PDB file of C-alpha atoms in Angstrom:
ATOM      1  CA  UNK J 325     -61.172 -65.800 -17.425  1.00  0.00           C
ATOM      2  CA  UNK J 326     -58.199 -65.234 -15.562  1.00  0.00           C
ATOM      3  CA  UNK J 327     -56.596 -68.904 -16.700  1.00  0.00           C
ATOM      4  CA  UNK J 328     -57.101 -67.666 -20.237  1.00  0.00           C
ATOM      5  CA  UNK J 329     -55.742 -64.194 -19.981  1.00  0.00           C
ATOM      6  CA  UNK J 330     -52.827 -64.983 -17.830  1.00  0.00           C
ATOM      7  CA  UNK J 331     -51.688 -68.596 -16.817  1.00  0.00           C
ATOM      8  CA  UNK J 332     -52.783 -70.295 -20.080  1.00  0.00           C
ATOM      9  CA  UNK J 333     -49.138 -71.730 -19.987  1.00  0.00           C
ATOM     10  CA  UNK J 334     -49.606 -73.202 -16.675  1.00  0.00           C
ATOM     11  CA  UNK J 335     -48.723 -76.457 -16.310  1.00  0.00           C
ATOM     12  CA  UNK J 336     -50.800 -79.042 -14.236  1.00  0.00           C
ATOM     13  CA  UNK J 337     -47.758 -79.675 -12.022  1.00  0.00           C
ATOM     14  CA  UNK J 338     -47.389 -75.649 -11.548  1.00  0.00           C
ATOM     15  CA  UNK J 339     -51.101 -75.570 -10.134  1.00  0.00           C
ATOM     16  CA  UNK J 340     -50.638 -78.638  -8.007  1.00  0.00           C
ATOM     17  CA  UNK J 341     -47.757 -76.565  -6.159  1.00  0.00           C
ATOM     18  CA  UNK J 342     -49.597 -73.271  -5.443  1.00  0.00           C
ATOM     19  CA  UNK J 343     -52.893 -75.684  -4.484  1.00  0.00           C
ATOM     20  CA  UNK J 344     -51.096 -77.889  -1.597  1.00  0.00           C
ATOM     21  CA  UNK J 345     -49.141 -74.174  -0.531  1.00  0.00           C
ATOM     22  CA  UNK J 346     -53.135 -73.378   0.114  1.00  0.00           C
ATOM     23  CA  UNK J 347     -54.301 -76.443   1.264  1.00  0.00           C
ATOM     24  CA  UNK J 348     -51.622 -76.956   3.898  1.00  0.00           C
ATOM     25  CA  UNK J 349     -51.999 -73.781   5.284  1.00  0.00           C
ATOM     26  CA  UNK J 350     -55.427 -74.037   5.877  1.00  0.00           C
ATOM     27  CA  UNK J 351     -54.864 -77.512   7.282  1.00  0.00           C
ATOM     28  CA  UNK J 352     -52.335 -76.018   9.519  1.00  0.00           C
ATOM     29  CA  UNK J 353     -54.680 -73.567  10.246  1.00  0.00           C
ATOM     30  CA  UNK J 354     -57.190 -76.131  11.491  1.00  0.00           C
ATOM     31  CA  UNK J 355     -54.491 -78.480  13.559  1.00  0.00           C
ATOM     32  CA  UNK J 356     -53.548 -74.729  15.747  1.00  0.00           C
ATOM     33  CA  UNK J 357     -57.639 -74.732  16.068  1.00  0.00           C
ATOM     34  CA  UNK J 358     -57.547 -77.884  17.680  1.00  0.00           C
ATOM     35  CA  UNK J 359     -54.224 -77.595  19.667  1.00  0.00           C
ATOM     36  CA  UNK J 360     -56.353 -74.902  21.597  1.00  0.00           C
ATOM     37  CA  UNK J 361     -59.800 -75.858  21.619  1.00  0.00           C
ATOM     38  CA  UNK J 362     -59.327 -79.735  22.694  1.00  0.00           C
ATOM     39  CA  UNK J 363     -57.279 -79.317  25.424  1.00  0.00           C
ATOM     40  CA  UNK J 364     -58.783 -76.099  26.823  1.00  0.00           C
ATOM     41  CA  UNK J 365     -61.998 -78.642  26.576  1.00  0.00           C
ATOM     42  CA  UNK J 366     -60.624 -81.511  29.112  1.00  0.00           C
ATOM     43  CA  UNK J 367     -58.682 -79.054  31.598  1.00  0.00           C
ATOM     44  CA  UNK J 368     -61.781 -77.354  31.662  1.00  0.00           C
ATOM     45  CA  UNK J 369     -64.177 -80.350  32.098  1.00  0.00           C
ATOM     46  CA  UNK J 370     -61.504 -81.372  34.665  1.00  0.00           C
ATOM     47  CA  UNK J 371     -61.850 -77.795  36.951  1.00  0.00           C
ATOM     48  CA  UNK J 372     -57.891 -77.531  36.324  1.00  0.00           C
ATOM     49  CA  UNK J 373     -58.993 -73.821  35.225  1.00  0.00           C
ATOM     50  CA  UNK J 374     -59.090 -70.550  37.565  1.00  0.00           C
ATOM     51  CA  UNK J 375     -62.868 -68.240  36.691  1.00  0.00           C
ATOM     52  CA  UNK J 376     -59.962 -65.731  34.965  1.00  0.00           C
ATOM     53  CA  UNK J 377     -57.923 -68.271  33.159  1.00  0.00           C
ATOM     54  CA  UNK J 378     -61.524 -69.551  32.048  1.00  0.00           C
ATOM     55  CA  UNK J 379     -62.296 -65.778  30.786  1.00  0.00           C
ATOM     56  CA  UNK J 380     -58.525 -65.958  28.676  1.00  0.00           C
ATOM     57  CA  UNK J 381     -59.303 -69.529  27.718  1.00  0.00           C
ATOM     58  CA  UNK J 382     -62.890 -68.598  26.275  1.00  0.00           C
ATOM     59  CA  UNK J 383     -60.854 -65.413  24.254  1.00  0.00           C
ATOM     60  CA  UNK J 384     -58.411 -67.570  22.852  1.00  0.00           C
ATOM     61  CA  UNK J 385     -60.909 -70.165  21.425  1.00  0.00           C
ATOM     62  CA  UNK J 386     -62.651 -67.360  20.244  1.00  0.00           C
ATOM     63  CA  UNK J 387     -59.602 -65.352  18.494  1.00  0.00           C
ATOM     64  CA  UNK J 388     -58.446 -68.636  16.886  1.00  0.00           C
ATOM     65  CA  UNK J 389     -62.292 -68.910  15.116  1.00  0.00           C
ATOM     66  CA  UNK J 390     -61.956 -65.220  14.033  1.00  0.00           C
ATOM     67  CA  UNK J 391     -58.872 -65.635  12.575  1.00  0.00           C
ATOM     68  CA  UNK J 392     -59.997 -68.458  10.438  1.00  0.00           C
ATOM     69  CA  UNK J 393     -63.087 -66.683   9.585  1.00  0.00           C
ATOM     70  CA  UNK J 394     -61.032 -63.790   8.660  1.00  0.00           C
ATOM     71  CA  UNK J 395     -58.380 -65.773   6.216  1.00  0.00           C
ATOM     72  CA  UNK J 396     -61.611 -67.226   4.638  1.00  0.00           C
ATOM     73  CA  UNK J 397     -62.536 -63.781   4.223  1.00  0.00           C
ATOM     74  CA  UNK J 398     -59.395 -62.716   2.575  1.00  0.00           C
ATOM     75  CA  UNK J 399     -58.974 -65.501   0.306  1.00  0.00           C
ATOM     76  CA  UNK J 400     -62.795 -65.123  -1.009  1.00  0.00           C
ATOM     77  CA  UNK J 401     -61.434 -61.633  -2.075  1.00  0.00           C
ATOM     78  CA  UNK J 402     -59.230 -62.454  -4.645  1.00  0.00           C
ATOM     79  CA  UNK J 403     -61.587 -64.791  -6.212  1.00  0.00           C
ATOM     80  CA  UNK J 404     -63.630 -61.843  -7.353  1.00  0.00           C
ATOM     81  CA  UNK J 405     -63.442 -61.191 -10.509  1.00  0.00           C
ATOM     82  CA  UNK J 406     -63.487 -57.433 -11.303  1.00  0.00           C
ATOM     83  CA  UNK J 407     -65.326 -56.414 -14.710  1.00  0.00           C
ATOM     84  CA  UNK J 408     -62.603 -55.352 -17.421  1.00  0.00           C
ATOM     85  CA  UNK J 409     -59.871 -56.130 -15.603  1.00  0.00           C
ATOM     86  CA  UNK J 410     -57.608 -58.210 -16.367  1.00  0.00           C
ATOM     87  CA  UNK J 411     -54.584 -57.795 -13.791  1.00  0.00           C
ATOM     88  CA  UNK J 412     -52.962 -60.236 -11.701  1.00  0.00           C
ATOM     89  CA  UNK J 413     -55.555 -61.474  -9.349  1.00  0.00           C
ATOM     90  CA  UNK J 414     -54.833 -60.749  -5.588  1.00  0.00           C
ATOM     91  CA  UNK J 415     -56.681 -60.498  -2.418  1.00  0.00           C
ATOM     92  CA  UNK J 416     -57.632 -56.993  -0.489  1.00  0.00           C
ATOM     93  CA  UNK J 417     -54.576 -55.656   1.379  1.00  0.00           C
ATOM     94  CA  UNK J 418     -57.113 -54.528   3.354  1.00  0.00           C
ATOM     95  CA  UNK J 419     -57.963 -57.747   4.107  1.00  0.00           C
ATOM     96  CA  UNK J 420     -54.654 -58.861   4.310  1.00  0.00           C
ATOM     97  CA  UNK J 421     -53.361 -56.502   6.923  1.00  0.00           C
ATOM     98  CA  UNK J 422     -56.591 -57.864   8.880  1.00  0.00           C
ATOM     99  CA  UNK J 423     -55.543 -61.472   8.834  1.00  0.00           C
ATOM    100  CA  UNK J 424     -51.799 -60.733   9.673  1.00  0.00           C
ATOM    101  CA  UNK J 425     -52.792 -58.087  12.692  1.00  0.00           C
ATOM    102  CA  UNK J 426     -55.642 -60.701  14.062  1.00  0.00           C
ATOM    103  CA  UNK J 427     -52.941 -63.518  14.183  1.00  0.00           C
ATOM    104  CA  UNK J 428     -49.891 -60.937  15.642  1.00  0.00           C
ATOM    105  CA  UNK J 429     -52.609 -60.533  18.599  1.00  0.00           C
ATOM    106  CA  UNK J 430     -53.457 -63.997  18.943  1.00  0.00           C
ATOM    107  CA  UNK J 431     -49.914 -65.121  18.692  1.00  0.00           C
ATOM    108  CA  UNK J 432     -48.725 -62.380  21.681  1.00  0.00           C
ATOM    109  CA  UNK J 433     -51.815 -63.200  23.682  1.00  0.00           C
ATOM    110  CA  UNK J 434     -51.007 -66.881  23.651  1.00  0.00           C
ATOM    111  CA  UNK J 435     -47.231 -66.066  24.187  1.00  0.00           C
ATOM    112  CA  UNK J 436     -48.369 -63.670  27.405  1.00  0.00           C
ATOM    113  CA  UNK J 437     -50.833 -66.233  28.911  1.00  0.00           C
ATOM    114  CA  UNK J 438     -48.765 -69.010  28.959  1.00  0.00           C
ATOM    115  CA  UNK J 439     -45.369 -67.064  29.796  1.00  0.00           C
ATOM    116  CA  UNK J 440     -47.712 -65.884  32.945  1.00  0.00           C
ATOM    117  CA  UNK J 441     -48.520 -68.881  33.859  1.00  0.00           C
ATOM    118  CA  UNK J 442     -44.875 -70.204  33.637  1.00  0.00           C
ATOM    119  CA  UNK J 443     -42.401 -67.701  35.064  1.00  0.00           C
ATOM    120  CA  UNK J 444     -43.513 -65.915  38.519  1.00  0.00           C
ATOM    121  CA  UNK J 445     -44.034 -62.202  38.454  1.00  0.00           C
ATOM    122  CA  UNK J 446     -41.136 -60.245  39.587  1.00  0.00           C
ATOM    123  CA  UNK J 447     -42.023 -57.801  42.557  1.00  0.00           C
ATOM    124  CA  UNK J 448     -39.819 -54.760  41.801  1.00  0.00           C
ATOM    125  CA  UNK J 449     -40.376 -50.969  43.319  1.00  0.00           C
ATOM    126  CA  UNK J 450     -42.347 -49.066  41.209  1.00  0.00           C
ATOM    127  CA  UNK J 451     -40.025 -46.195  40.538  1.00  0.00           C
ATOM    128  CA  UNK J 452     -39.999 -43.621  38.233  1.00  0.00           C
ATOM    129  CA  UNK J 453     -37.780 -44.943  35.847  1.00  0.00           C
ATOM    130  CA  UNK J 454     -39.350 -48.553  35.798  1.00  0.00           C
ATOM    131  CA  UNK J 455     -42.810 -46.738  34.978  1.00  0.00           C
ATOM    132  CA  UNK J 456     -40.605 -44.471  32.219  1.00  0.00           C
ATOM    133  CA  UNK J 457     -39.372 -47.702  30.865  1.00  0.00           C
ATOM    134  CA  UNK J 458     -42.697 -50.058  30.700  1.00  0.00           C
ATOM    135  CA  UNK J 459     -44.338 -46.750  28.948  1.00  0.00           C
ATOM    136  CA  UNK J 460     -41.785 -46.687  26.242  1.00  0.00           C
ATOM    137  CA  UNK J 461     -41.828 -50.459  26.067  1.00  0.00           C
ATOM    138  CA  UNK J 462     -45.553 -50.542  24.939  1.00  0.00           C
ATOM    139  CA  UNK J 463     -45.248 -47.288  22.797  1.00  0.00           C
ATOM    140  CA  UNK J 464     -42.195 -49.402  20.907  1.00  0.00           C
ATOM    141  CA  UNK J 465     -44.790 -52.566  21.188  1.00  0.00           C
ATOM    142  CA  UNK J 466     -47.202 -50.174  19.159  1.00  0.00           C
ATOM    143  CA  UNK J 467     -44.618 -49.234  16.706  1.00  0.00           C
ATOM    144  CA  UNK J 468     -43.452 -52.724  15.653  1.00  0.00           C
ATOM    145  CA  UNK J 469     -47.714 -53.942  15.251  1.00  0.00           C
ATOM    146  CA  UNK J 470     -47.929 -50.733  12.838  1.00  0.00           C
ATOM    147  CA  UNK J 471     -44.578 -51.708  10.755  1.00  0.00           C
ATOM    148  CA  UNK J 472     -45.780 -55.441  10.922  1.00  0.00           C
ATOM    149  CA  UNK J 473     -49.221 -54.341   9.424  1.00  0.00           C
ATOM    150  CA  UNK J 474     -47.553 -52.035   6.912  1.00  0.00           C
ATOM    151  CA  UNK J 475     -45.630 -54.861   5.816  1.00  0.00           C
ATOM    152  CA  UNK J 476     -49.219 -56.682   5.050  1.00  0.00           C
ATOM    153  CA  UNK J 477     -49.557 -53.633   2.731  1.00  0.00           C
ATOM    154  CA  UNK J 478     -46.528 -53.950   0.987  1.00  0.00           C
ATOM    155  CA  UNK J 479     -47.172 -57.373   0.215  1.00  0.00           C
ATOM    156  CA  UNK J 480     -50.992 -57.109  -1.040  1.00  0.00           C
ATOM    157  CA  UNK J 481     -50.156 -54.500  -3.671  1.00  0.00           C
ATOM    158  CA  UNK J 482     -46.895 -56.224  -4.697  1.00  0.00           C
ATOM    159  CA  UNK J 483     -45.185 -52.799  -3.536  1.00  0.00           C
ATOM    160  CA  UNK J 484     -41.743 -54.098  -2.936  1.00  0.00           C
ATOM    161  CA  UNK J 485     -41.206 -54.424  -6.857  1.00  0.00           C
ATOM    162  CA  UNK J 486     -41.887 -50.880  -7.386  1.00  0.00           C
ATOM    163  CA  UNK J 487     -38.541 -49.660  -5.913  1.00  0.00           C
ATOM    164  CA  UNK J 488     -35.056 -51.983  -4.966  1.00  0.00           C
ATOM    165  CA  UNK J 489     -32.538 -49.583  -4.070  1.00  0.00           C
ATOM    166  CA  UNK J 490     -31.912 -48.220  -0.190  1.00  0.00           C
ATOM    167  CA  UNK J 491     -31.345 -46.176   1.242  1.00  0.00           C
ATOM    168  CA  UNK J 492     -32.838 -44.093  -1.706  1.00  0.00           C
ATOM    169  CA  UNK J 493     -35.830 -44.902  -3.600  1.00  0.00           C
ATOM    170  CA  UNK J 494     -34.196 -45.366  -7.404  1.00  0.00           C
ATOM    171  CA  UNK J 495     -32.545 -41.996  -7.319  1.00  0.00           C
ATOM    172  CA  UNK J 496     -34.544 -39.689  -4.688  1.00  0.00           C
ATOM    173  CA  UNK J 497     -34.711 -39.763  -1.252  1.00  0.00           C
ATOM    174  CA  UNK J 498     -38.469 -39.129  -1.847  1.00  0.00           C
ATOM    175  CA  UNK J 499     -39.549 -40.380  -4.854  1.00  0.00           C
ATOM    176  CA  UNK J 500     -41.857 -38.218  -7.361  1.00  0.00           C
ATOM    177  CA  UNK J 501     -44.846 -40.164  -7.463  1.00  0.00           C
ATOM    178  CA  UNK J 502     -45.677 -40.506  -3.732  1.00  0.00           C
ATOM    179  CA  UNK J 503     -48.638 -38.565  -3.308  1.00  0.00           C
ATOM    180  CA  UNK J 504     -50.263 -39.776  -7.221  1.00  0.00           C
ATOM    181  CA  UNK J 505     -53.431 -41.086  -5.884  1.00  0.00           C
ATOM    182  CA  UNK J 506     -56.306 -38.282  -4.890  1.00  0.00           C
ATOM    183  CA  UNK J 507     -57.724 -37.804  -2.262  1.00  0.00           C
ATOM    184  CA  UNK J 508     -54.121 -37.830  -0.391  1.00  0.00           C
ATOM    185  CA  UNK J 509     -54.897 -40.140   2.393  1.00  0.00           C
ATOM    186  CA  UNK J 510     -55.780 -42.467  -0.401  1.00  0.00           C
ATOM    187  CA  UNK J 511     -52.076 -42.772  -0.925  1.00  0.00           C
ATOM    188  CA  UNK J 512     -51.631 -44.395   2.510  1.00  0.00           C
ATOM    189  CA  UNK J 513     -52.729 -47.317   1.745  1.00  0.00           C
ATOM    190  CA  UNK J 514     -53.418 -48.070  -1.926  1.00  0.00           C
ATOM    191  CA  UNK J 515     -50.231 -46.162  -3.602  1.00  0.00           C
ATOM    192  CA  UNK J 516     -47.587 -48.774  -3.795  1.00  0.00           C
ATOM    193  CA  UNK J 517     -44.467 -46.080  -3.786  1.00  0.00           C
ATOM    194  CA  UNK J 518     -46.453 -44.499  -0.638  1.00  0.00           C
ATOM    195  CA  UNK J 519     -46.947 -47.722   1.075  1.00  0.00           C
ATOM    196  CA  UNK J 520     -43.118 -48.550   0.365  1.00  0.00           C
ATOM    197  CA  UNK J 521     -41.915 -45.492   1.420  1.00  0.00           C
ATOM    198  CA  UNK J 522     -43.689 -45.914   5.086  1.00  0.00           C
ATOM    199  CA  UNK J 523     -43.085 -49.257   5.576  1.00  0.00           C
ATOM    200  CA  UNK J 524     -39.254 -48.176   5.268  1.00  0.00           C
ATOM    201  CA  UNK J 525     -39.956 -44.814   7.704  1.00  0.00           C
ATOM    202  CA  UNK J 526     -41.482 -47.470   9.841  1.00  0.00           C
ATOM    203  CA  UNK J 527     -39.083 -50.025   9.585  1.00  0.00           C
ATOM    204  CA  UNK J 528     -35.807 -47.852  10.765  1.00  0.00           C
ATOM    205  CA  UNK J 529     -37.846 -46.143  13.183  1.00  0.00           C
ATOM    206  CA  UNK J 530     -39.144 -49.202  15.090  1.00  0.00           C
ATOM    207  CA  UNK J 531     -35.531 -50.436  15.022  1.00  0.00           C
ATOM    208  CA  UNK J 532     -34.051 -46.799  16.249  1.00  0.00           C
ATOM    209  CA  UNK J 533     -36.585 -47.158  19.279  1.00  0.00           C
ATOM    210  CA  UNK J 534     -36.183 -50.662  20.087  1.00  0.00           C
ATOM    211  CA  UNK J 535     -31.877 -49.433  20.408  1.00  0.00           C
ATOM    212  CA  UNK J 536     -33.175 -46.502  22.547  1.00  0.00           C
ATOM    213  CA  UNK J 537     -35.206 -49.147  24.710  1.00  0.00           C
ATOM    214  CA  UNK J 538     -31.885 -51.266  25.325  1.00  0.00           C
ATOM    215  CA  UNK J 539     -29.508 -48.350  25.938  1.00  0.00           C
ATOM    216  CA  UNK J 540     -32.513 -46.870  28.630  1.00  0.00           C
ATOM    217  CA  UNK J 541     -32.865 -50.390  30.043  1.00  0.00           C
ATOM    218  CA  UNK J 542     -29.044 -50.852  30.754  1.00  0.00           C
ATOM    219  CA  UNK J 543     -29.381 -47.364  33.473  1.00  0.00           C
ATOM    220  CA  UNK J 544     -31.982 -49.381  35.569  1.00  0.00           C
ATOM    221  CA  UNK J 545     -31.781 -51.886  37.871  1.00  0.00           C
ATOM    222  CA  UNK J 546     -33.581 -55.113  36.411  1.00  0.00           C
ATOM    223  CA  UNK J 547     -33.798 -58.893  36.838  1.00  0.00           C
ATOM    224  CA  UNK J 548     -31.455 -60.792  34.573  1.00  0.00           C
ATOM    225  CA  UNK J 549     -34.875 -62.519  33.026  1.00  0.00           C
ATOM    226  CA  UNK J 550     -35.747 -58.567  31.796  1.00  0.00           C
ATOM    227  CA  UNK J 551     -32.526 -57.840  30.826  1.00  0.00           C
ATOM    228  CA  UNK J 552     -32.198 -60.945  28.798  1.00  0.00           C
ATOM    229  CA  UNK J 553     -35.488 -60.461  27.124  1.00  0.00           C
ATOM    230  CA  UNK J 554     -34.474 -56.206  26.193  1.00  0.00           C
ATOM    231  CA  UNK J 555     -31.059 -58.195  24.779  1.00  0.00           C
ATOM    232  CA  UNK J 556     -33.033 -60.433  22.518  1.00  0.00           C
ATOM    233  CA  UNK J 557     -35.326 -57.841  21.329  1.00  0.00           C
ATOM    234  CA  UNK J 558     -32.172 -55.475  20.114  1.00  0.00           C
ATOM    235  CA  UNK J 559     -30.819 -58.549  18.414  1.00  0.00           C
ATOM    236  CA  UNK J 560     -33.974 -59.872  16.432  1.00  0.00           C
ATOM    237  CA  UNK J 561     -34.698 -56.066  15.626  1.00  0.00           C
ATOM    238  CA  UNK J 562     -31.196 -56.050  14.113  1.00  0.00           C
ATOM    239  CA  UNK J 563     -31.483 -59.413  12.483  1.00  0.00           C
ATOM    240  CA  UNK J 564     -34.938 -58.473  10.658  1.00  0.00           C
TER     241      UNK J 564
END
């Protein structure tokens, strides 16, 4: 139904293109299954593995399952077809925002284990600034996961076509249709212009706190590992 109402003109070499896109993925998918689950296999079989690291071993294998279970998930919903509709098939932002948060965590777990396990812990005084500062650093950690699943919004309801311009949205700061959708909160997260305009509100204000993290940072005493690491963050929060 959906070939005949909307890609009738597709070509066969058009659908070979968006099929390998798929099947690579999930073959990449599969290869990042392995790369954990084979090795954590012979280290473990080998008692190279502490009882904790076992515990962050067993979560890992078990994140990198759900995650595949969960982009299986997401892709079955955009094969359903919806009775008398005939729009541009897509899969659940809902679903969407799942997948993306799922892997964020599995990709900073993985990151955090392994960094752990590499670099020493630094033994600093726990003062009252240091405590200030690792508060605000998870509260800006928080910030960025929200705009990052946001962004899974904006993509599964094609939001970024409904407005181009910044720092305005077409001609108002807030545009006219941003509450449309009733009951309000359903806005949130099935309005495109709502879901546009957060992801923006998030977007400057994860980069505003990530500058207020640096400029706090650079009043403290830290190692130069730290203060390299606050550096970077500024700079990739710029660059994005």
């Amino acid at each position: 139904t959906v070939f005949n109402s909307l890609n009738h003109d597709m070509t066969l070499t058009e659908f070979k293109f968006i099929w390998y896109m798929e099947y690579s993925h999930r073959m990449w998918g599969r290869v990042v299954g392995l790369a954990y689950i084979l090795p954590a296999t012979y280290f473990w079989q080998k008692g190279w593995l502490s009882r904790p690291m076992k515990g962050c071993v067993l979560a890992l294998c078990g994140l990198v399952c759900f995650q595949g279970l969960l982009g299986w998930y997401m892709v079955k919903s955009g094969l359903e077809e919806k009775p008398d509709s005939y729009d541009i098939p897509r899969v659940s932002q809902y679903r969407l925002a799942a997948h993306l948060g799922s892997a964020l965590v599995l990709y900073s777990a993985s990151l955090w284990t392994g960094l752990s396990l590499l670099l020493p812990r630094h033994k600093l005084s726990e003062t009252h600034q240091l405590l200030r500062l690792r508060q605000y650093a998870h509260g800006t950690t928080a910030l960025i996961f929200l705009t990052a699943l946001s962004g899974a919004f904006v993509a599964g309801l094609d939001a970024g076509l409904v407005y181009n311009s910044f720092p305005k949205m077409g001609d108002r700061w807030i545009p006219d249709d941003l509450l449309a959708f009733s009951p309000v909160l359903r806005n949130i997260f099935e309005n495109p212009t709502t879901v546009q305009f957060d992801h923006r509100i998030l977007g400057i204000a994860s980069v505003t706190a990530v500058t207020a993290l640096y400029l706090f940072s650079r009043k403290i005493p830290l190692p130069r590992r730290t203060r390299m690491a606050v550096t970077s963050l500024l700079a990739v929060a710029c660059m994005q």
